[in-house]
mmCIF file of C-alpha atoms in Angstrom:
data_model
loop_
_atom_site.group_PDB
_atom_site.id
_atom_site.type_symbol
_atom_site.label_atom_id
_atom_site.label_comp_id
_atom_site.label_asym_id
_atom_site.label_seq_id
_atom_site.Cartn_x
_atom_site.Cartn_y
_atom_site.Cartn_z
ATOM 1 C CA MET A 1 68.570 134.759 71.016
ATOM 2 C CA GLN A 2 70.590 131.824 72.310
ATOM 3 C CA ASP A 3 68.680 131.876 75.597
ATOM 4 C CA LEU A 4 65.360 132.132 73.754
ATOM 5 C CA SER A 5 66.385 129.299 71.483
ATOM 6 C CA ARG A 6 67.413 127.156 74.417
ATOM 7 C CA ARG A 7 64.111 127.827 76.213
ATOM 8 C CA ARG A 8 62.144 126.906 73.120
ATOM 9 C CA PHE A 9 64.057 123.664 72.769
ATOM 10 C CA MET A 10 63.553 122.753 76.412
ATOM 11 C CA LYS A 11 59.861 123.599 76.158
ATOM 12 C CA GLY A 12 59.521 121.367 73.104
ATOM 13 C CA ALA A 13 61.464 118.558 74.757
ATOM 14 C CA ALA A 14 59.288 118.778 77.858
ATOM 15 C CA ALA A 15 56.148 118.647 75.727
ATOM 16 C CA ALA A 16 57.391 115.575 73.894
ATOM 17 C CA THR A 17 58.221 113.897 77.177
ATOM 18 C CA LEU A 18 54.765 114.579 78.576
ATOM 19 C CA ALA A 19 53.170 113.392 75.344
ATOM 20 C CA ALA A 20 55.072 110.111 75.344
ATOM 21 C CA PRO A 21 52.866 107.586 77.136
ATOM 22 C CA PHE A 22 54.020 105.817 80.252
ATOM 23 C CA ILE A 23 52.837 102.297 80.872
ATOM 24 C CA SER A 24 49.898 102.187 83.226
ATOM 25 C CA THR A 25 50.465 100.645 86.607
ATOM 26 C CA GLY A 26 47.853 98.060 85.729
ATOM 27 C CA ALA A 27 49.862 96.763 82.754
ATOM 28 C CA ARG A 28 51.730 93.492 82.950
ATOM 29 C CA ALA A 29 55.213 94.457 84.125
ATOM 30 C CA ALA A 30 58.236 92.842 82.528
ATOM 31 C CA ALA A 31 60.915 91.321 84.723
ATOM 32 C CA PRO A 32 64.139 93.378 84.519
ATOM 33 C CA ASP A 33 66.084 90.487 83.008
ATOM 34 C CA LYS A 34 63.359 89.334 80.620
ATOM 35 C CA LYS A 35 63.924 89.824 76.898
ATOM 36 C CA LEU A 36 60.864 91.458 75.383
ATOM 37 C CA GLY A 37 59.366 89.700 72.395
ATOM 38 C CA VAL A 38 59.328 91.615 69.108
ATOM 39 C CA ALA A 39 57.076 90.760 66.165
ATOM 40 C CA LEU A 40 58.195 92.120 62.802
ATOM 41 C CA CYS A 41 55.270 93.439 60.767
ATOM 42 C CA GLY A 42 56.435 93.366 57.154
ATOM 43 C CA LEU A 43 59.199 91.060 55.952
ATOM 44 C CA GLY A 44 60.808 93.073 53.174
ATOM 45 C CA SER A 45 64.482 93.778 52.604
ATOM 46 C CA LEU A 46 64.969 95.938 55.704
ATOM 47 C CA SER A 47 63.506 93.308 58.035
ATOM 48 C CA THR A 48 65.374 90.504 56.293
ATOM 49 C CA LYS A 49 68.824 92.081 55.994
ATOM 50 C CA GLN A 50 68.974 94.456 58.946
ATOM 51 C CA ILE A 51 66.334 94.152 61.662
ATOM 52 C CA ALA A 52 66.059 90.385 62.082
ATOM 53 C CA PRO A 53 69.868 89.956 62.248
ATOM 54 C CA ALA A 54 70.041 92.861 64.719
ATOM 55 C CA LEU A 55 67.511 91.150 66.972
ATOM 56 C CA GLN A 56 69.970 88.287 67.357
ATOM 57 C CA LYS A 57 72.411 90.782 68.940
ATOM 58 C CA THR A 58 70.096 92.605 71.323
ATOM 59 C CA GLN A 59 70.344 92.300 75.103
ATOM 60 C CA HIS A 60 66.784 93.267 76.013
ATOM 61 C CA CYS A 61 64.589 91.892 73.220
ATOM 62 C CA ARG A 62 64.248 88.981 70.830
ATOM 63 C CA LEU A 63 62.428 88.012 67.651
ATOM 64 C CA ALA A 64 59.195 86.423 68.849
ATOM 65 C CA GLY A 65 56.785 86.669 65.930
ATOM 66 C CA ILE A 66 56.128 87.820 62.375
ATOM 67 C CA VAL A 67 53.326 89.418 60.377
ATOM 68 C CA THR A 68 53.277 88.911 56.615
ATOM 69 C CA GLY A 69 50.947 88.587 53.670
ATOM 70 C CA SER A 70 53.076 85.856 52.112
ATOM 71 C CA SER A 71 52.558 82.230 53.133
ATOM 72 C CA GLU A 72 55.934 81.372 51.581
ATOM 73 C CA LYS A 73 57.745 83.984 53.667
ATOM 74 C CA ALA A 74 55.819 82.912 56.760
ATOM 75 C CA GLU A 75 57.028 79.328 56.459
ATOM 76 C CA GLU A 76 60.579 80.336 55.563
ATOM 77 C CA TRP A 77 60.911 82.707 58.531
ATOM 78 C CA ARG A 78 59.197 80.311 60.931
ATOM 79 C CA LYS A 79 61.757 77.626 60.159
ATOM 80 C CA ARG A 80 64.763 79.950 60.027
ATOM 81 C CA TYR A 81 64.065 81.521 63.425
ATOM 82 C CA ASP A 82 62.317 78.572 65.080
ATOM 83 C CA LEU A 83 59.092 80.489 65.658
ATOM 84 C CA PRO A 84 55.966 78.728 66.933
ATOM 85 C CA LYS A 85 53.071 78.626 64.495
ATOM 86 C CA ARG A 86 50.885 80.591 66.898
ATOM 87 C CA SER A 87 53.305 83.559 66.573
ATOM 88 C CA VAL A 88 52.934 83.800 62.787
ATOM 89 C CA TYR A 89 50.223 86.244 61.674
ATOM 90 C CA SER A 90 48.765 87.759 58.543
ATOM 91 C CA TYR A 91 47.799 91.422 58.400
ATOM 92 C CA ASP A 92 44.183 90.383 58.897
ATOM 93 C CA THR A 93 44.872 88.346 62.029
ATOM 94 C CA MET A 94 46.983 90.802 64.018
ATOM 95 C CA HIS A 95 44.148 91.152 66.558
ATOM 96 C CA ARG A 96 44.928 87.603 67.710
ATOM 97 C CA MET A 97 48.189 88.875 69.207
ATOM 98 C CA ALA A 98 46.111 89.912 72.191
ATOM 99 C CA ASP A 99 46.230 86.259 73.299
ATOM 100 C CA ASN A 100 49.996 85.918 72.814
ATOM 101 C CA ASP A 101 52.036 86.972 75.857
ATOM 102 C CA ASP A 102 55.281 86.126 74.032
ATOM 103 C CA ILE A 103 54.920 89.319 71.985
ATOM 104 C CA ASP A 104 55.439 92.670 73.714
ATOM 105 C CA ILE A 105 56.391 94.937 70.787
ATOM 106 C CA VAL A 106 55.336 95.117 67.152
ATOM 107 C CA TYR A 107 57.939 96.691 64.845
ATOM 108 C CA VAL A 108 56.037 98.079 61.833
ATOM 109 C CA VAL A 109 58.154 97.855 58.677
ATOM 110 C CA THR A 110 55.471 98.090 55.990
ATOM 111 C CA PRO A 111 55.042 100.845 53.326
ATOM 112 C CA ASN A 112 54.475 104.308 54.788
ATOM 113 C CA ALA A 113 50.742 104.573 54.128
ATOM 114 C CA LEU A 114 50.090 101.273 55.934
ATOM 115 C CA HIS A 115 51.729 102.333 59.201
ATOM 116 C CA LEU A 116 48.494 103.679 60.649
ATOM 117 C CA GLU A 117 46.510 100.514 59.981
ATOM 118 C CA HIS A 118 49.157 98.220 61.425
ATOM 119 C CA THR A 119 49.953 100.444 64.413
ATOM 120 C CA VAL A 120 46.287 100.628 65.401
ATOM 121 C CA ALA A 121 45.939 96.849 65.073
ATOM 122 C CA ALA A 122 49.013 96.245 67.238
ATOM 123 C CA ALA A 123 48.013 98.785 69.898
ATOM 124 C CA GLN A 124 44.480 97.429 70.126
ATOM 125 C CA ALA A 125 46.004 93.983 70.660
ATOM 126 C CA GLY A 126 47.828 95.445 73.665
ATOM 127 C CA LYS A 127 51.295 95.695 72.119
ATOM 128 C CA HIS A 128 53.814 98.517 72.141
ATOM 129 C CA VAL A 129 54.690 99.814 68.673
ATOM 130 C CA PHE A 130 58.006 100.740 67.130
ATOM 131 C CA CYS A 131 57.497 102.151 63.632
ATOM 132 C CA GLU A 132 59.814 102.822 60.721
ATOM 133 C CA LYS A 133 60.204 106.364 59.486
ATOM 134 C CA PRO A 134 58.491 108.361 58.162
ATOM 135 C CA LEU A 135 55.837 107.733 60.768
ATOM 136 C CA GLU A 136 53.021 108.086 58.197
ATOM 137 C CA ILE A 137 52.141 110.148 55.122
ATOM 138 C CA SER A 138 50.270 113.015 56.801
ATOM 139 C CA VAL A 139 50.145 114.835 60.116
ATOM 140 C CA GLU A 140 46.562 113.672 60.630
ATOM 141 C CA ARG A 141 47.462 110.003 60.188
ATOM 142 C CA CYS A 142 50.456 110.371 62.514
ATOM 143 C CA GLN A 143 48.159 111.842 65.140
ATOM 144 C CA GLN A 144 45.767 108.926 64.794
ATOM 145 C CA MET A 145 48.649 106.548 65.487
ATOM 146 C CA ILE A 146 49.641 108.517 68.574
ATOM 147 C CA ASP A 147 46.058 108.625 69.803
ATOM 148 C CA ALA A 148 45.559 104.882 69.284
ATOM 149 C CA CYS A 149 48.644 104.022 71.333
ATOM 150 C CA LYS A 150 47.679 106.437 74.107
ATOM 151 C CA ALA A 151 44.176 105.009 74.246
ATOM 152 C CA ALA A 152 45.675 101.520 74.606
ATOM 153 C CA GLU A 153 48.263 102.795 77.127
ATOM 154 C CA ARG A 154 51.023 101.505 74.906
ATOM 155 C CA MET A 155 54.244 103.227 73.883
ATOM 156 C CA LEU A 156 54.862 104.403 70.299
ATOM 157 C CA GLY A 157 58.417 104.900 69.065
ATOM 158 C CA THR A 158 59.791 106.130 65.738
ATOM 159 C CA ALA A 159 62.760 104.263 64.259
ATOM 160 C CA TYR A 160 65.322 107.052 64.090
ATOM 161 C CA ARG A 161 68.335 104.758 64.375
ATOM 162 C CA CYS A 162 70.920 107.548 64.035
ATOM 163 C CA ARG A 163 69.859 108.925 67.422
ATOM 164 C CA PHE A 164 71.449 105.805 68.964
ATOM 165 C CA GLU A 165 74.721 105.941 67.010
ATOM 166 C CA PRO A 166 77.804 107.261 68.910
ATOM 167 C CA HIS A 167 79.056 109.644 66.197
ATOM 168 C CA HIS A 168 75.657 111.315 65.965
ATOM 169 C CA GLN A 169 75.387 111.471 69.745
ATOM 170 C CA GLU A 170 78.802 113.150 69.950
ATOM 171 C CA CYS A 171 77.771 115.690 67.303
ATOM 172 C CA ILE A 172 74.687 116.508 69.348
ATOM 173 C CA ARG A 173 76.937 117.027 72.394
ATOM 174 C CA LEU A 174 79.291 119.281 70.413
ATOM 175 C CA ALA A 175 76.339 121.383 69.285
ATOM 176 C CA ARG A 176 74.655 121.560 72.694
ATOM 177 C CA GLU A 177 77.836 122.427 74.568
ATOM 178 C CA GLN A 178 78.918 124.827 71.805
ATOM 179 C CA GLU A 179 82.436 123.434 71.897
ATOM 180 C CA LEU A 180 83.176 125.153 68.575
ATOM 181 C CA GLY A 181 80.731 127.957 69.172
ATOM 182 C CA PRO A 182 77.034 128.169 68.279
ATOM 183 C CA VAL A 183 75.903 126.320 65.158
ATOM 184 C CA ARG A 184 75.212 128.849 62.405
ATOM 185 C CA ILE A 185 74.949 126.952 59.111
ATOM 186 C CA ILE A 186 74.141 123.280 58.514
ATOM 187 C CA GLU A 187 74.634 121.560 55.171
ATOM 188 C CA ALA A 188 72.944 118.178 55.028
ATOM 189 C CA GLY A 189 71.827 115.776 52.350
ATOM 190 C CA PHE A 190 71.153 112.184 51.444
ATOM 191 C CA GLY A 191 70.880 110.859 47.918
ATOM 192 C CA ILE A 192 70.608 107.348 46.522
ATOM 193 C CA ASP A 193 69.881 105.660 43.215
ATOM 194 C CA VAL A 194 66.474 104.324 44.209
ATOM 195 C CA GLY A 195 66.549 101.466 41.714
ATOM 196 C CA ARG A 196 63.750 99.728 39.862
ATOM 197 C CA PRO A 197 60.674 101.719 38.792
ATOM 198 C CA ASP A 198 58.037 99.237 39.998
ATOM 199 C CA GLN A 199 58.695 99.526 43.747
ATOM 200 C CA TRP A 200 56.232 100.913 46.283
ATOM 201 C CA ARG A 201 58.474 103.890 47.081
ATOM 202 C CA LEU A 202 57.595 105.375 43.698
ATOM 203 C CA LYS A 203 53.832 104.964 44.195
ATOM 204 C CA HIS A 204 52.432 108.017 45.942
ATOM 205 C CA ALA A 205 49.468 106.187 47.461
ATOM 206 C CA LEU A 206 51.848 103.958 49.423
ATOM 207 C CA SER A 207 54.823 106.250 50.024
ATOM 208 C CA GLY A 208 53.245 109.687 50.413
ATOM 209 C CA GLY A 209 56.253 111.161 48.619
ATOM 210 C CA GLY A 210 59.622 110.288 47.150
ATOM 211 C CA ALA A 211 63.173 111.242 48.024
ATOM 212 C CA LEU A 212 62.215 113.678 50.775
ATOM 213 C CA MET A 213 60.044 111.166 52.644
ATOM 214 C CA ASP A 214 62.436 108.246 52.241
ATOM 215 C CA VAL A 215 65.963 109.644 52.635
ATOM 216 C CA GLY A 216 65.506 113.386 53.125
ATOM 217 C CA VAL A 217 64.057 112.751 56.569
ATOM 218 C CA TYR A 218 67.574 111.807 57.739
ATOM 219 C CA ALA A 219 68.926 115.237 56.768
ATOM 220 C CA LEU A 220 65.869 116.948 58.242
ATOM 221 C CA GLN A 221 66.302 115.092 61.522
ATOM 222 C CA ALA A 222 69.972 116.075 61.636
ATOM 223 C CA THR A 223 69.144 119.783 61.327
ATOM 224 C CA ARG A 224 66.664 119.496 64.184
ATOM 225 C CA TYR A 225 68.833 117.560 66.620
ATOM 226 C CA LEU A 226 71.937 119.615 65.866
ATOM 227 C CA THR A 227 70.230 122.975 66.406
ATOM 228 C CA GLY A 228 67.964 121.684 69.169
ATOM 229 C CA GLU A 229 65.272 123.831 67.571
ATOM 230 C CA GLU A 230 62.307 123.612 65.222
ATOM 231 C CA PRO A 231 62.468 125.418 61.862
ATOM 232 C CA VAL A 232 60.190 128.427 61.520
ATOM 233 C CA LEU A 233 60.459 129.030 57.762
ATOM 234 C CA VAL A 234 61.235 126.731 54.809
ATOM 235 C CA THR A 235 61.717 127.283 51.093
ATOM 236 C CA ALA A 236 62.095 124.454 48.584
ATOM 237 C CA THR A 237 62.529 123.596 44.916
ATOM 238 C CA GLU A 238 62.064 120.286 43.103
ATOM 239 C CA THR A 239 64.073 118.965 40.163
ATOM 240 C CA LYS A 240 62.835 116.110 37.973
ATOM 241 C CA THR A 241 64.925 114.689 35.128
ATOM 242 C CA ASP A 242 62.935 111.469 34.642
ATOM 243 C CA ALA A 243 59.260 112.381 34.505
ATOM 244 C CA VAL A 244 58.244 108.807 33.676
ATOM 245 C CA LYS A 245 59.954 106.969 36.532
ATOM 246 C CA PHE A 246 59.196 109.730 39.033
ATOM 247 C CA LYS A 247 55.732 110.577 37.740
ATOM 248 C CA GLU A 248 54.077 110.214 41.152
ATOM 249 C CA VAL A 249 56.825 111.278 43.564
ATOM 250 C CA ASP A 250 59.690 113.744 43.937
ATOM 251 C CA GLU A 251 63.034 112.818 42.418
ATOM 252 C CA THR A 252 65.229 115.549 43.928
ATOM 253 C CA ILE A 253 64.260 118.254 46.411
ATOM 254 C CA SER A 254 66.454 120.984 47.857
ATOM 255 C CA TRP A 255 65.299 123.132 50.743
ATOM 256 C CA THR A 256 66.457 125.782 53.155
ATOM 257 C CA ALA A 257 65.256 126.149 56.731
ATOM 258 C CA GLN A 258 65.544 129.033 59.161
ATOM 259 C CA PHE A 259 65.671 128.417 62.920
ATOM 260 C CA PRO A 260 64.769 130.759 65.811
ATOM 261 C CA SER A 261 68.414 131.278 66.843
ATOM 262 C CA GLY A 262 69.309 132.524 63.360
ATOM 263 C CA ALA A 263 70.860 129.237 62.238
ATOM 264 C CA ASN A 264 70.169 128.232 58.645
ATOM 265 C CA ALA A 265 70.122 124.810 57.009
ATOM 266 C CA TYR A 266 70.697 123.944 53.343
ATOM 267 C CA CYS A 267 69.557 120.446 52.478
ATOM 268 C CA THR A 268 69.067 118.059 49.560
ATOM 269 C CA ALA A 269 67.283 114.737 49.114
ATOM 270 C CA SER A 270 67.516 112.733 45.909
ATOM 271 C CA PHE A 271 66.434 109.432 44.388
ATOM 272 C CA LYS A 272 68.680 110.068 41.371
ATOM 273 C CA ILE A 273 71.904 111.597 42.661
ATOM 274 C CA GLY A 274 73.835 109.018 44.645
ATOM 275 C CA GLY A 275 76.779 109.857 46.856
ATOM 276 C CA ILE A 276 75.104 112.609 48.883
ATOM 277 C CA LYS A 277 75.443 111.257 52.398
ATOM 278 C CA ASN A 278 76.744 113.812 54.862
ATOM 279 C CA PHE A 279 76.122 116.720 57.147
ATOM 280 C CA ARG A 280 78.392 119.547 58.233
ATOM 281 C CA ALA A 281 77.678 121.932 61.083
ATOM 282 C CA ASN A 282 79.473 125.248 60.608
ATOM 283 C CA CYS A 283 79.948 126.980 63.933
ATOM 284 C CA GLU A 284 81.371 130.352 64.962
ATOM 285 C CA ARG A 285 84.808 128.879 65.756
ATOM 286 C CA GLY A 286 85.002 125.924 63.372
ATOM 287 C CA TRP A 287 83.001 122.977 62.068
ATOM 288 C CA PHE A 288 82.296 119.289 62.553
ATOM 289 C CA GLU A 289 80.870 116.769 60.122
ATOM 290 C CA LEU A 290 79.917 113.174 59.464
ATOM 291 C CA ASP A 291 80.605 111.705 56.026
ATOM 292 C CA PRO A 292 79.087 109.219 55.533
ATOM 293 C CA ALA A 293 76.475 110.121 58.105
ATOM 294 C CA TYR A 294 73.444 107.921 57.483
ATOM 295 C CA TYR A 295 74.620 104.517 56.274
ATOM 296 C CA TYR A 296 73.984 101.347 58.259
ATOM 297 C CA GLY A 297 77.701 101.232 59.039
ATOM 298 C CA GLY A 298 80.993 102.966 58.303
ATOM 299 C CA ILE A 299 80.050 106.320 59.866
ATOM 300 C CA LYS A 300 83.045 108.680 59.882
ATOM 301 C CA GLY A 301 83.479 112.047 61.529
ATOM 302 C CA SER A 302 85.936 114.938 61.554
ATOM 303 C CA ARG A 303 86.411 118.312 63.230
ATOM 304 C CA SER A 304 88.090 121.508 62.073
ATOM 305 C CA ASP A 305 90.349 121.562 65.142
ATOM 306 C CA GLY A 306 91.763 118.125 64.330
ATOM 307 C CA LYS A 307 90.472 116.460 67.485
ATOM 308 C CA PRO A 308 89.196 112.896 66.942
ATOM 309 C CA LEU A 309 85.564 112.236 66.113
ATOM 310 C CA SER A 310 85.686 108.465 65.935
ATOM 311 C CA PHE A 311 83.863 105.685 67.786
ATOM 312 C CA PRO A 312 83.541 101.904 67.466
ATOM 313 C CA GLU A 313 80.821 100.791 65.081
ATOM 314 C CA VAL A 314 77.504 99.703 66.559
ATOM 315 C CA ASP A 315 74.470 97.986 65.089
ATOM 316 C CA MET A 316 72.038 100.897 65.128
ATOM 317 C CA PHE A 317 68.994 98.653 64.771
ATOM 318 C CA ALA A 318 70.023 96.636 67.813
ATOM 319 C CA ALA A 319 70.799 99.819 69.762
ATOM 320 C CA GLN A 320 67.439 101.456 69.083
ATOM 321 C CA LEU A 321 65.488 98.299 69.887
ATOM 322 C CA ASP A 322 67.367 97.739 73.129
ATOM 323 C CA ASP A 323 66.702 101.324 74.163
ATOM 324 C CA PHE A 324 62.982 100.991 73.381
ATOM 325 C CA ALA A 325 62.817 97.767 75.395
ATOM 326 C CA ARG A 326 64.543 99.456 78.348
ATOM 327 C CA CYS A 327 62.063 102.330 78.170
ATOM 328 C CA ILE A 328 59.214 99.824 78.471
ATOM 329 C CA LYS A 329 60.854 97.960 81.339
ATOM 330 C CA GLU A 330 61.769 101.137 83.233
ATOM 331 C CA ARG A 331 58.463 102.860 82.455
ATOM 332 C CA ARG A 332 60.102 105.956 81.028
ATOM 333 C CA PRO A 333 59.507 107.798 77.745
ATOM 334 C CA THR A 334 61.568 107.182 74.629
ATOM 335 C CA ILE A 335 63.605 109.985 73.036
ATOM 336 C CA VAL A 336 61.959 109.118 69.692
ATOM 337 C CA PRO A 337 58.214 109.133 70.476
ATOM 338 C CA GLY A 338 55.472 109.276 67.876
ATOM 339 C CA GLU A 339 55.367 113.048 68.364
ATOM 340 C CA GLU A 340 58.924 113.228 67.001
ATOM 341 C CA GLY A 341 57.854 111.389 63.863
ATOM 342 C CA LEU A 342 54.801 113.630 63.509
ATOM 343 C CA GLN A 343 56.934 116.771 63.674
ATOM 344 C CA ASP A 344 59.117 115.614 60.778
ATOM 345 C CA VAL A 345 56.022 114.856 58.708
ATOM 346 C CA ARG A 346 54.682 118.338 59.524
ATOM 347 C CA ILE A 347 57.913 119.961 58.313
ATOM 348 C CA MET A 348 58.104 117.767 55.196
ATOM 349 C CA SER A 349 54.549 118.775 54.341
ATOM 350 C CA ALA A 350 55.662 122.413 54.488
ATOM 351 C CA ILE A 351 58.658 121.638 52.267
ATOM 352 C CA TYR A 352 56.375 119.999 49.697
ATOM 353 C CA GLU A 353 54.028 122.979 49.837
ATOM 354 C CA SER A 354 56.902 125.371 49.205
ATOM 355 C CA ALA A 355 58.169 123.312 46.263
ATOM 356 C CA ARG A 356 54.656 123.207 44.814
ATOM 357 C CA THR A 357 53.773 126.872 45.267
ATOM 358 C CA GLY A 358 57.154 128.556 44.992
ATOM 359 C CA ARG A 359 56.503 130.378 48.262
ATOM 360 C CA ALA A 360 58.314 130.392 51.583
ATOM 361 C CA ILE A 361 56.213 128.529 54.127
ATOM 362 C CA ARG A 362 56.112 129.602 57.748
ATOM 363 C CA ILE A 363 55.750 126.747 60.249
#
C-alpha cells in the first residue's frame, strides 16, 4: 500500500507539473536581477496589513501597481507607496495593464467569487496571476481561471503561504521520509471568531461558503501535503448555533477523510470556535505537530521523541511571492499551481455535499 500510495502521489505531482504553464519562449524575459512588478488587486485588510508590507521585504519583486474600486484608497496608496498614476487601476480598467511593462504579476486579493473575473482580466492583459485561496467557489470556475492563464501563456499560482514556511516544510520532510514511521492519523483544524455579521465572508454569493472555504482549507491542505495523497472518501457534519448570522454559510464543519494508504484525517473548521489552530500527525513510531500551525507568525512545533522542531520566523507572504517571481524568471512551474487550488475546491465541494446529504462521498 505504501508503494501504491507513493506512486499515486508521484503521478499526481507529475500531472500538476505538466499542467503548470511554462512561459513561452516568445515572452518578454526578465533579467535575473530584475525585481518583478506586482499589482495588488483588492486593497482590503490582507493587502494593507500583510501583503503590501511583505512586498517591501522581498528580494525578487516589488509593489508596482494597485487595482481598487475606491478612489480614496487609490490616492492614499499611491502617495504611501509612491506609485505613478498610470499604475493605478479600477476593476473596469485592468485591461490597460497590457500597456504597462512595470507590472509583471497581478496578486488577486478580492472576495472568492470575483477571482475568476479578475484573473481573466489580468491574464488577458499579459500578466501572471497569483491568487488568494480558495482559488474560486466552484471547480468549474477554477478551471476557467486555469484555462485563461494557459491561453495567455501566463503562470497561475495559488497563495498557499504555509507551503513556504520552514516548520511546515520540515513536517512534510518528516512525513515523506517516514522518520517516525508512516503517517496513520492526522488531526487538523482551524477556528476563528469571524467577527461582524455584515462582511462578505458571510454572503454566499461572494464567498461560496463559510468556515470551510475560509479557514478549513488550511487544515485540508495540511492533510494533503502531509500524506502526499488525495483523499478518496469524505464524511462531514455541520453545526450551526447562530442561524441568523450564519444564515448563508457554514459556521462549523467537521469532516473525516480516508486516503489510499489507509491514513485517516479528522478535521474541523469554525467561524465560531476560536483557538483551534493546529495539526498533529500520528505516525507508527510517534507524532509531530504544529500549534499554532496557520497564523501569520509564531508557528511552533514539537515531536514525540523530543528532538527540536523549531526554525526562525519568516514572512510567509514575502517567501511565497519571491518563490513565484523566481519561477517566472527561471521558467519553471510553481509548487502551488492553479490545479492545486482546484483540487482543494473539488474536495471541499465533496465535504459540503456530505454535510448536506448525510452520506459519505467518494472522490
